[in-house]
Amino acid sequence: MTVILVSSDNQDFKVDKEVAERSILIKNMLEDVGESDSPIPLPNVTAAVLTKVIEYCEHHRNDPVQVPEETDDPRKRSNDIEEWDMKFMQVDHEIILAANYLDIKPLLDVGCKTVANIIKGKTPEEIRKAFNIVNDFTPEEEAQIKKENEWAEDR
Amino acid sequence: MTSSNSEAIAIPEILQNVFLHLDRPSLHVCARVSRLWRSWSLHVAWLVYSIPRQDAADFLAQRCVETNIINGASEKDQGTDSEGCPLTQSKKPSIVREFKKQCYRIQSLTVGSDSHSEMALWSDCNNVFSNLACALPTSLINLIHLRFGLCCLAHAPTDLTIFSDIITGLISQNPNLQHLVFFSHQQPSYRVLFTALRNNPLQQLRRLDLCCDLNINGFSHLLDLLAMRSKFEHLEQDHGRASELTTAGWDLEELIIRSSGSSSFEQFVWDSRNSTTPPRPVAVQKLTLFDFCLAVYVDEQGEDEDGDESERLQINWSVLYHLCRRFPVLKRLQLSSDIPIDYKPSSVNFENYIYDSLRDLDEFESDVFWHPEQLAMAMIKACPKLTEIDLSHHRELHPEDWDLLLQHYASQLESLSAWSVDQLRPQELVRLVPPSPMFIGQFGGHPSQKWIGLQELDISANSSIAPAIHMFFKFVPTLRHFKALGVPVKAHQLLGFDWVCTSVETLAVNILIPTQAWPEREIWRWDVAKDRWRMIGDDEDDHEYVYLGMDTELPFPQILQESGNGGRQEDSSSDSDSNSDVASDTDSETDSSSDSDTSESESESDTDSSSDSEGNSDESPASTSAELESKGAPNEAKSMKRLTHSMQIQTAICQQLGRLTRLKELTLEGREEYRYDNREWDCLHLTLKTGLDYLRPLQANLQKLVVFQLDEELCGQEEVEWIAQNWVHQDNRVWQDAFEARSGSSLMPPRSMDNPAATLGGEGTTPVLLCPQFRELCGVSVCGKQQVSALEANMNVAWLEAQCPHLTVEKDVTGNREVFFSGQYQDY
């Protein structure tokens, strides 16, 4: 069975239902709508990004559904990204936004891992430059924070 | 970076998700980027915190006469930070200050350690707690997870006091605790914990994990404490149905007890037997008792003075009996050793590992103390909702008990672990196998269609179970984890149908490859009257089973000659198959779902069968066989024919294995030239000539291949190249191009020992960063085989390691497979 997804720029995408339901958002929509041929609008996702998201979901269509592990530590690893996923994420980071909106947790995790790997090893200034972030600390605040956390940053 | 990156990072939930992938030092760097980043990075940085044992005094106590931050450890003691990295003494006051300032953020706290080596070290630190008083930070109040692994110095009363104060304080200050792990080797320590639990409601507590010596009364006291907290209510049921207990109130989902000591179970049984009031139920859904020891029964039973055996068979001597009565809402019951967790694949096979680990228990191997079915009936009555059962290495249950248990729980059972259980026979195990789809279709349905579906099955080290193995491959599609280490299954029982368990992620199997086309029939048929699978020949009136002489050699199975596709055929389990048409025990209905016959064939000459072999067979051995025979070398011809047959069966098995594309971990066992039951068996060799290429689809998810107990030949040049091409570098275009350019064929130019690890692409090329799925190859033999010398084997494996830097290769250098004790493989 196929479903039709409509991007924000009104482009239609015909996708297998099994693939589309990798997105929890779409899956819930389909459950609410029931058996219907109505296209599903995705106003927050452009055609270009949706193409990539569908490519990801197709590639991972046979992956088992992730079950949250019972663990005391919520922290995650960032060194276990599949090769295909790594190359995939190099293209466009708008995918992270789309994955968050469409509730595709594995894709969101891959995107966040990729960003985390970019952050590792950089100084605060390098991070600001990489992500176009404005430093809103006052000089006094910055000095105080640096002094307080020096022990934590040194390895 | 595009502006979309900053947009993505600006969303707090995405930012938090990113930070969850960073270590603490990186998080502290992020805390200096901006105010938003600081807020979230500190939140994540402080979610999880670990206080090493030697620093516990600094963080959680203070000297009675001084109020300044003190250094409770010796100067030699470096201590570690929350990531386990060594810190200098000068930084410790800053760390402690920061901890006390930020600890309100901590959700998961570890104090001390749960490792035995750590505990031994702790005992060397004398009087660490002396002159100290508990001084928990008042803002340490938001814990959800607490792991407490301090060992107190019991001979010093002050140490016990402060230890007690710390654990009591942590529990009382954190009413929202959900997971509590308590680890201690000192005997009085459990009383401290129980007192703290008694005085604090901990309404959110879901998991309690204890590793401590509970002493004589500890287990009984624990259950009484938990029973006090448990609330049950009777569900309103339809008229005539018995009321059902459910929990209301404190709902401890999981209770785990390790190393409780046999004395506590002895006392528990004694208290339970002699109690005049009904047992107070405990609202726990998952119960795990590790290192459960059977010896307690023998000690406790004693002997009746008159030698009356009936006195020795009362099940109210059974710990299992009393446990079930105390836990009426159990869904998971695990009473076994944690051996499978400790066992790492090696040249020591699993059966020997169990034998060595549990040798003392096995003197009771043949003793089953209770009347058949009594214990099972008690369990079913007491715990009707079980969905996960682990009674591995248990000696209490008769075959009749297993039959009752599996019959009752089959519809709801998701997981069964029964390794090394000698009283579980194939006839009982197949209770978990539904009838064939053909039968269900023919009869318009069957209750098994509503079964939850078995997902996990571990029946390792039960060689007598072997006749039932193939039934799970054939009729149980829900399996995700299947282990049958040391249980040899005949390959031709696994052929003739497509394996339905294509969702399996973990598979451990021992496959015997026949070297001849021996006559074999299906040994199971569905008994409509009894609504169960029955082994042909069980009934005295059953004349279906035909014995053929061992010397009779039938030609190659017709199906493998024709299809060449693993012997797949349609499910011919209907009445139309004359070979399976059997009258049932009752008169009216016929058995309709006898399994397809894998080797029923017309009688042909041996010569014809060899020359007619088609499909996946390598023509060379077959034609060579005919040639040898024509030259008057019948023994060599026979040997070649057996090789042909073995290779074809191996290929067919590989075809089926290759369909299991969700496999993450695969363990294969088997021995070549294995003599059993007056027959000679072979094993999977995993070469290109015996079907290795059919395993290519496993590249999708396979992470680990274990072949320690398999006489494989993966060390050949073609085989290691195949692994690199198809399981590691399948998406690496650069590597593939270089491989093709250098080799031009499947054969690589000879590699010298001087540079066995020359990376494809030449020096100076930037290696492509890869993260392939396939990460572990365990047990590949480098001792040399017929075709490959030991030197070549080592060179080939070295090449593979160099080409696949992410692949961990564990070599087996032992050469000889360890033999289990005699009598391992029973005749069946």
Coordinates of C-alpha atoms in Angstrom, one line a residue, chain B residues 315-722:
Chain B
I315 CA 6.9 -30.1 47.4
N316 CA 6.6 -27.8 50.3
W317 CA 10.4 -28.4 50.6
S318 CA 10.8 -26.6 47.3
V319 CA 12.1 -23.0 47.2
L320 CA 10.5 -22.7 43.8
Y321 CA 7.2 -23.7 45.2
H322 CA 7.2 -21.2 47.9
L323 CA 8.6 -18.4 45.7
C324 CA 5.7 -18.8 43.3
R325 CA 3.2 -18.6 46.1
R326 CA 4.7 -15.4 47.3
F327 CA 4.7 -13.7 43.8
P328 CA 1.3 -14.2 42.2
V329 CA 1.6 -11.5 39.6
L330 CA 5.0 -12.6 38.2
K331 CA 5.5 -12.2 34.5
R332 CA 9.2 -13.0 34.4
L333 CA 10.8 -15.7 36.6
Q334 CA 14.5 -16.2 36.4
L335 CA 16.1 -18.7 38.8
S336 CA 19.4 -19.7 37.3
S337 CA 23.0 -18.9 37.2
D338 CA 24.4 -15.9 35.3
I339 CA 26.8 -18.2 33.5
P340 CA 25.7 -17.2 30.0
I341 CA 26.6 -13.7 30.9
D342 CA 30.1 -14.6 32.1
Y343 CA 30.7 -17.1 29.3
K344 CA 32.7 -15.6 26.4
P345 CA 33.1 -17.5 23.2
S346 CA 36.4 -19.4 23.3
S347 CA 37.9 -22.7 22.6
V348 CA 36.1 -24.0 25.7
N349 CA 32.7 -25.0 24.6
F350 CA 29.6 -24.0 26.5
E351 CA 28.8 -27.5 27.8
N352 CA 32.3 -27.9 29.4
Y353 CA 32.1 -24.4 30.8
I354 CA 28.8 -25.2 32.5
Y355 CA 30.2 -28.5 33.7
D356 CA 33.3 -26.9 35.3
S357 CA 31.3 -24.0 36.8
L358 CA 28.5 -26.1 38.3
R359 CA 30.3 -29.3 38.9
D360 CA 29.2 -29.5 42.6
L361 CA 25.6 -29.3 41.7
D362 CA 25.7 -32.1 39.3
E363 CA 25.8 -34.8 41.9
F364 CA 22.1 -34.1 42.2
E365 CA 21.7 -34.4 38.5
S366 CA 19.6 -37.5 38.6
D367 CA 17.6 -36.6 41.7
V368 CA 14.3 -35.1 41.2
F369 CA 12.6 -34.8 44.5
W370 CA 9.0 -34.2 43.9
H371 CA 6.1 -36.2 42.5
P372 CA 5.7 -35.6 38.8
E373 CA 3.4 -32.6 37.9
Q374 CA 3.0 -31.5 41.4
L375 CA 5.4 -28.6 41.2
A376 CA 4.2 -27.6 37.7
M377 CA 0.6 -27.5 38.9
A378 CA 1.6 -25.4 41.9
M379 CA 3.5 -23.0 39.7
I380 CA 0.7 -22.6 37.2
K381 CA -1.8 -22.0 39.9
A382 CA 0.4 -19.6 41.7
C383 CA 1.8 -17.6 38.8
P384 CA -0.6 -17.9 35.9
K385 CA 0.7 -14.8 34.1
L386 CA 4.3 -15.8 33.4
T387 CA 5.6 -14.7 30.0
E388 CA 9.3 -15.2 30.5
I389 CA 10.8 -18.2 32.2
D390 CA 14.4 -19.1 33.0
L391 CA 14.8 -22.3 34.9
S392 CA 18.1 -23.2 33.4
H393 CA 20.1 -26.0 35.0
H394 CA 17.2 -26.9 37.1
R395 CA 16.8 -30.5 38.3
E396 CA 13.5 -30.2 40.1
L397 CA 11.1 -30.6 37.2
H398 CA 10.1 -34.0 35.7
P399 CA 9.4 -34.2 32.0
E400 CA 5.7 -34.3 33.0
D401 CA 6.2 -31.0 34.8
W402 CA 7.8 -29.4 31.7
D403 CA 5.0 -30.7 29.6
L404 CA 2.4 -29.2 31.9
L405 CA 4.2 -25.9 32.1
L406 CA 4.8 -25.5 28.4
Q407 CA 1.3 -26.5 27.6
H408 CA -0.1 -24.0 29.9
Y409 CA 2.2 -21.1 29.1
A410 CA 2.6 -21.7 25.3
S411 CA 0.0 -19.2 24.3
Q412 CA 1.6 -16.3 26.3
L413 CA 5.3 -17.3 26.5
E414 CA 7.7 -14.8 25.0
S415 CA 10.9 -16.2 26.4
L416 CA 12.2 -19.5 27.6
S417 CA 15.6 -20.2 28.9
A418 CA 16.3 -23.8 29.7
W419 CA 20.0 -24.5 29.1
S420 CA 21.4 -27.6 30.6
V421 CA 18.1 -29.0 31.7
D422 CA 18.2 -32.8 31.4
Q423 CA 14.6 -33.5 32.0
L424 CA 13.3 -31.5 29.1
R425 CA 12.7 -33.7 26.2
P426 CA 11.8 -32.9 22.6
Q427 CA 8.2 -34.1 23.2
E428 CA 7.7 -31.4 25.8
L429 CA 9.6 -28.7 24.0
V430 CA 7.4 -28.9 20.8
R431 CA 4.5 -27.7 23.0
L432 CA 5.8 -24.3 22.0
V433 CA 5.5 -25.1 18.3
P434 CA 2.1 -24.3 16.7
P435 CA 0.7 -26.6 14.0
S436 CA 1.6 -26.0 10.4
P437 CA -0.2 -23.3 8.5
M438 CA -1.6 -25.9 6.1
F439 CA -3.3 -27.7 9.0
I440 CA -4.7 -24.4 10.3
G441 CA -6.0 -23.5 6.9
Q442 CA -7.5 -26.9 6.4
F443 CA -9.3 -26.9 9.8
G444 CA -10.4 -23.3 9.6
G445 CA -8.3 -22.0 12.5
H446 CA -6.5 -23.0 15.7
P447 CA -6.0 -21.4 19.1
S448 CA -2.3 -21.0 18.3
Q449 CA -3.2 -18.2 15.9
K450 CA -3.7 -16.1 19.0
W451 CA -0.4 -17.0 20.7
I452 CA 1.8 -14.1 21.6
G453 CA 4.6 -15.8 19.8
L454 CA 7.9 -17.1 21.3
Q455 CA 10.7 -14.6 20.7
E456 CA 13.6 -16.0 22.8
L457 CA 14.6 -19.6 23.2
D458 CA 17.8 -20.8 24.8
I459 CA 18.1 -24.6 25.0
S460 CA 21.9 -24.9 24.9
A461 CA 23.6 -27.9 26.3
N462 CA 20.6 -30.2 26.0
S463 CA 21.7 -32.6 23.4
S464 CA 18.6 -34.8 23.7
I465 CA 16.5 -31.8 22.5
A466 CA 18.0 -32.0 19.1
P467 CA 15.0 -33.7 17.3
A468 CA 12.9 -30.7 18.1
I469 CA 15.2 -28.0 16.8
H470 CA 14.1 -27.9 13.2
M471 CA 10.4 -27.5 14.2
F472 CA 11.2 -24.0 15.4
F473 CA 12.9 -23.1 12.2
K474 CA 9.9 -24.4 10.4
F475 CA 6.9 -23.1 12.3
V476 CA 7.9 -20.3 14.7
P477 CA 8.3 -17.0 12.8
T478 CA 8.4 -14.8 15.8
L479 CA 11.8 -16.0 17.1
R480 CA 14.3 -13.2 17.5
H481 CA 16.9 -15.0 19.7
F482 CA 17.6 -18.7 19.4
K483 CA 20.4 -20.5 21.1
A484 CA 21.2 -24.2 20.9
L485 CA 24.9 -24.4 21.7
G486 CA 26.0 -28.0 21.9
V487 CA 22.8 -29.4 20.5
P488 CA 23.6 -31.1 17.2
V489 CA 20.8 -30.9 14.6
K490 CA 20.9 -32.9 11.4
A491 CA 21.1 -30.6 8.4
H492 CA 18.6 -32.6 6.3
Q493 CA 16.0 -31.9 8.9
L494 CA 16.5 -28.2 8.3
L495 CA 16.0 -28.5 4.5
G496 CA 13.0 -29.0 2.3
F497 CA 11.4 -25.8 3.5
D498 CA 12.2 -22.1 3.9
W499 CA 13.1 -21.2 7.4
V500 CA 10.3 -19.0 8.7
C501 CA 12.3 -17.4 11.5
T502 CA 13.6 -14.5 9.3
S503 CA 13.3 -12.0 12.1
V504 CA 16.0 -13.8 14.2
E505 CA 18.7 -11.5 15.4
T506 CA 20.8 -13.9 17.4
L507 CA 21.3 -17.4 16.3
A508 CA 23.6 -20.1 17.8
V509 CA 23.3 -23.5 16.3
N510 CA 25.2 -26.8 15.9
I511 CA 24.6 -28.4 12.5
L512 CA 25.6 -31.9 11.5
I513 CA 26.2 -32.2 7.8
P514 CA 25.5 -35.7 6.5
T515 CA 28.1 -37.2 4.2
Q516 CA 25.6 -39.6 2.6
A517 CA 22.0 -39.5 1.6
W518 CA 20.8 -41.6 4.5
P519 CA 17.2 -42.5 4.7
E520 CA 15.4 -40.1 7.0
R521 CA 11.8 -39.4 7.6
E522 CA 10.1 -36.7 9.4
I523 CA 9.7 -37.7 13.0
W524 CA 6.9 -35.4 14.0
R525 CA 3.2 -35.4 13.1
W526 CA 0.4 -33.4 14.4
D527 CA -2.0 -35.4 16.5
V528 CA -5.4 -33.9 16.0
A529 CA -7.0 -35.8 18.9
K530 CA -4.4 -34.7 21.4
D531 CA -3.9 -31.3 19.8
R532 CA -0.1 -31.5 19.9
W533 CA 2.9 -32.7 18.0
R534 CA 3.8 -36.3 18.6
M535 CA 7.0 -38.1 17.7
I536 CA 6.4 -40.9 15.3
G537 CA 7.1 -44.1 17.0
D538 CA 6.0 -43.0 20.4
D539 CA 2.8 -45.0 20.1
E540 CA 3.3 -48.7 20.1
D541 CA 0.6 -49.1 17.4
D542 CA 2.3 -46.6 15.2
H543 CA 3.8 -48.5 12.3
E544 CA 4.8 -45.4 10.4
Y545 CA 8.4 -45.4 11.3
V546 CA 10.4 -47.7 9.1
Y547 CA 13.8 -48.7 10.1
L548 CA 16.3 -49.2 7.3
G549 CA 19.6 -50.8 7.4
M550 CA 22.5 -48.5 8.1
D551 CA 24.3 -49.7 5.1
T552 CA 21.6 -48.8 2.7
E553 CA 22.5 -45.7 0.8
L554 CA 19.8 -44.0 -1.1
P555 CA 20.5 -41.6 -4.0
F556 CA 20.7 -37.9 -3.5
P557 CA 17.4 -36.4 -2.5
Q558 CA 15.3 -35.6 -5.5
I559 CA 14.4 -32.2 -4.3
L560 CA 18.0 -31.0 -4.1
Q561 CA 18.8 -32.3 -7.5
E562 CA 15.9 -30.5 -9.1
S563 CA 15.6 -27.2 -7.4
G564 CA 19.2 -26.3 -6.6
N565 CA 17.7 -23.6 -4.4
G566 CA 18.2 -25.0 -1.0
G567 CA 15.6 -27.7 -1.4
R568 CA 12.7 -25.4 -1.0
Q569 CA 9.4 -26.9 -1.7
E570 CA 5.9 -26.1 -0.8
D571 CA 4.5 -27.3 2.5
S572 CA 3.3 -30.7 1.6
S573 CA 1.8 -31.4 5.0
S574 CA -1.6 -32.3 3.7
D575 CA -3.4 -35.6 3.5
S576 CA -2.6 -35.8 -0.2
D577 CA 0.9 -36.9 0.6
S578 CA 0.6 -40.6 1.0
N579 CA 3.6 -40.9 3.1
S580 CA 2.2 -38.7 5.7
D581 CA -1.4 -39.9 5.7
V582 CA -1.8 -41.5 9.1
A583 CA -4.8 -42.5 11.1
S584 CA -5.1 -40.6 14.3
D585 CA -5.7 -42.2 17.6
T586 CA -9.3 -41.3 17.4
D587 CA -11.2 -42.6 14.5
S588 CA -12.9 -39.6 12.8
E589 CA -10.1 -37.2 12.0
T590 CA -7.0 -37.8 10.2
D591 CA -3.6 -36.2 10.9
S592 CA -3.2 -33.7 8.2
S593 CA 0.0 -31.9 9.0
S594 CA 2.7 -34.4 9.0
D595 CA 5.8 -32.7 7.9
S596 CA 7.2 -32.9 4.4
D597 CA 9.4 -35.9 3.8
T598 CA 12.9 -34.7 3.1
S599 CA 14.4 -37.7 1.6
E600 CA 11.6 -40.0 0.4
S601 CA 12.8 -40.9 -3.1
E602 CA 12.7 -43.5 -5.7
S603 CA 15.3 -46.1 -5.6
E604 CA 18.1 -45.4 -8.0
S605 CA 21.5 -46.7 -8.4
D606 CA 24.3 -44.9 -6.6
T607 CA 26.1 -44.2 -9.9
D608 CA 23.0 -42.5 -11.3
S609 CA 22.6 -40.2 -8.4
S610 CA 26.1 -38.9 -8.5
S611 CA 26.1 -38.2 -12.2
D612 CA 22.7 -36.6 -12.1
S613 CA 23.5 -34.1 -9.4
E614 CA 22.6 -30.6 -10.4
G615 CA 21.8 -27.3 -8.8
N616 CA 24.4 -25.9 -6.5
S617 CA 26.7 -28.9 -6.7
D618 CA 30.2 -28.4 -7.8
E619 CA 30.4 -30.6 -10.9
S620 CA 34.0 -31.4 -10.4
P621 CA 33.7 -33.7 -7.4
A622 CA 30.7 -35.4 -8.9
S623 CA 32.3 -36.1 -12.2
T624 CA 35.6 -37.0 -10.5
S625 CA 33.7 -39.5 -8.5
A626 CA 32.2 -41.2 -11.5
E627 CA 35.6 -41.2 -13.2
L628 CA 37.2 -42.8 -10.2
E629 CA 34.6 -45.5 -10.1
S630 CA 35.0 -46.2 -13.7
K631 CA 38.7 -46.6 -13.2
G632 CA 38.0 -49.2 -10.6
A633 CA 38.7 -47.0 -7.5
P634 CA 35.4 -47.5 -5.6
N635 CA 36.7 -46.3 -2.2
E636 CA 38.0 -43.1 -3.7
A637 CA 34.8 -42.7 -5.6
K638 CA 32.8 -43.2 -2.5
S639 CA 34.9 -40.6 -0.7
M640 CA 34.4 -38.1 -3.4
K641 CA 30.7 -38.8 -3.5
R642 CA 30.5 -38.1 0.2
L643 CA 32.4 -34.9 -0.3
T644 CA 29.9 -33.9 -3.0
H645 CA 27.0 -34.6 -0.9
S646 CA 28.4 -32.7 2.1
M647 CA 29.2 -29.7 -0.1
Q648 CA 25.7 -29.6 -1.5
I649 CA 24.1 -29.8 1.9
Q650 CA 26.4 -27.1 3.2
T651 CA 25.4 -24.9 0.3
A652 CA 21.8 -25.5 0.9
I653 CA 22.2 -24.6 4.6
C654 CA 24.0 -21.4 3.6
Q655 CA 21.2 -20.5 1.3
Q656 CA 18.8 -20.6 4.2
L657 CA 21.2 -18.8 6.5
G658 CA 21.5 -16.1 3.9
R659 CA 17.8 -15.3 4.2
L660 CA 18.2 -14.3 7.8
T661 CA 19.1 -10.7 6.9
R662 CA 18.3 -9.4 10.4
L663 CA 21.0 -11.5 12.0
K664 CA 23.3 -9.5 14.2
E665 CA 25.1 -12.3 16.0
L666 CA 25.7 -15.7 14.5
T667 CA 27.4 -18.6 16.3
L668 CA 28.0 -21.8 14.3
E669 CA 29.2 -25.1 15.7
G670 CA 30.1 -28.4 14.2
R671 CA 32.9 -30.8 13.6
E672 CA 34.2 -32.5 10.6
E673 CA 34.8 -36.2 10.4
Y674 CA 32.6 -36.6 13.4
R675 CA 31.7 -40.1 14.1
Y676 CA 28.3 -40.6 15.7
D677 CA 25.6 -43.2 15.5
N678 CA 27.7 -45.3 13.2
R679 CA 27.8 -42.5 10.7
E680 CA 30.3 -39.9 9.7
W681 CA 29.2 -36.3 9.8
D682 CA 30.7 -33.2 8.4
C683 CA 30.1 -29.5 9.3
L684 CA 29.8 -26.2 7.7
H685 CA 33.2 -25.1 6.3
L686 CA 32.1 -21.7 5.2
T687 CA 34.2 -21.7 2.0
L688 CA 33.2 -20.3 -1.4
K689 CA 32.9 -23.8 -2.7
T690 CA 30.4 -24.7 0.1
G691 CA 28.1 -21.7 -0.2
L692 CA 29.8 -18.8 1.6
D693 CA 28.6 -16.4 -1.1
Y694 CA 25.0 -17.1 -0.1
L695 CA 25.7 -15.4 3.2
R696 CA 26.3 -12.1 1.4
P697 CA 22.8 -10.7 2.4
L698 CA 23.9 -10.9 6.0
Q699 CA 25.9 -7.7 5.3
A700 CA 22.7 -5.8 6.2
N701 CA 23.0 -6.3 9.9
L702 CA 25.6 -8.9 10.9
Q703 CA 27.8 -7.6 13.6
K704 CA 29.4 -10.7 15.0
L705 CA 30.3 -14.2 13.8
V706 CA 31.5 -16.8 16.3
V707 CA 33.1 -20.0 15.0
F708 CA 35.2 -21.2 17.9
Q709 CA 33.4 -24.5 17.9
L710 CA 33.3 -24.9 14.2
D711 CA 35.8 -26.6 11.9
E712 CA 35.6 -23.8 9.4
E713 CA 38.0 -22.8 6.7
L714 CA 37.5 -19.1 6.7
C715 CA 41.3 -18.5 6.7
G716 CA 41.6 -19.2 3.0
Q717 CA 42.7 -16.4 0.7
E718 CA 39.4 -16.3 -1.2
E719 CA 37.4 -16.4 1.9
V720 CA 39.1 -13.5 3.7
E721 CA 38.9 -11.5 0.5
W722 CA 35.2 -12.3 0.3

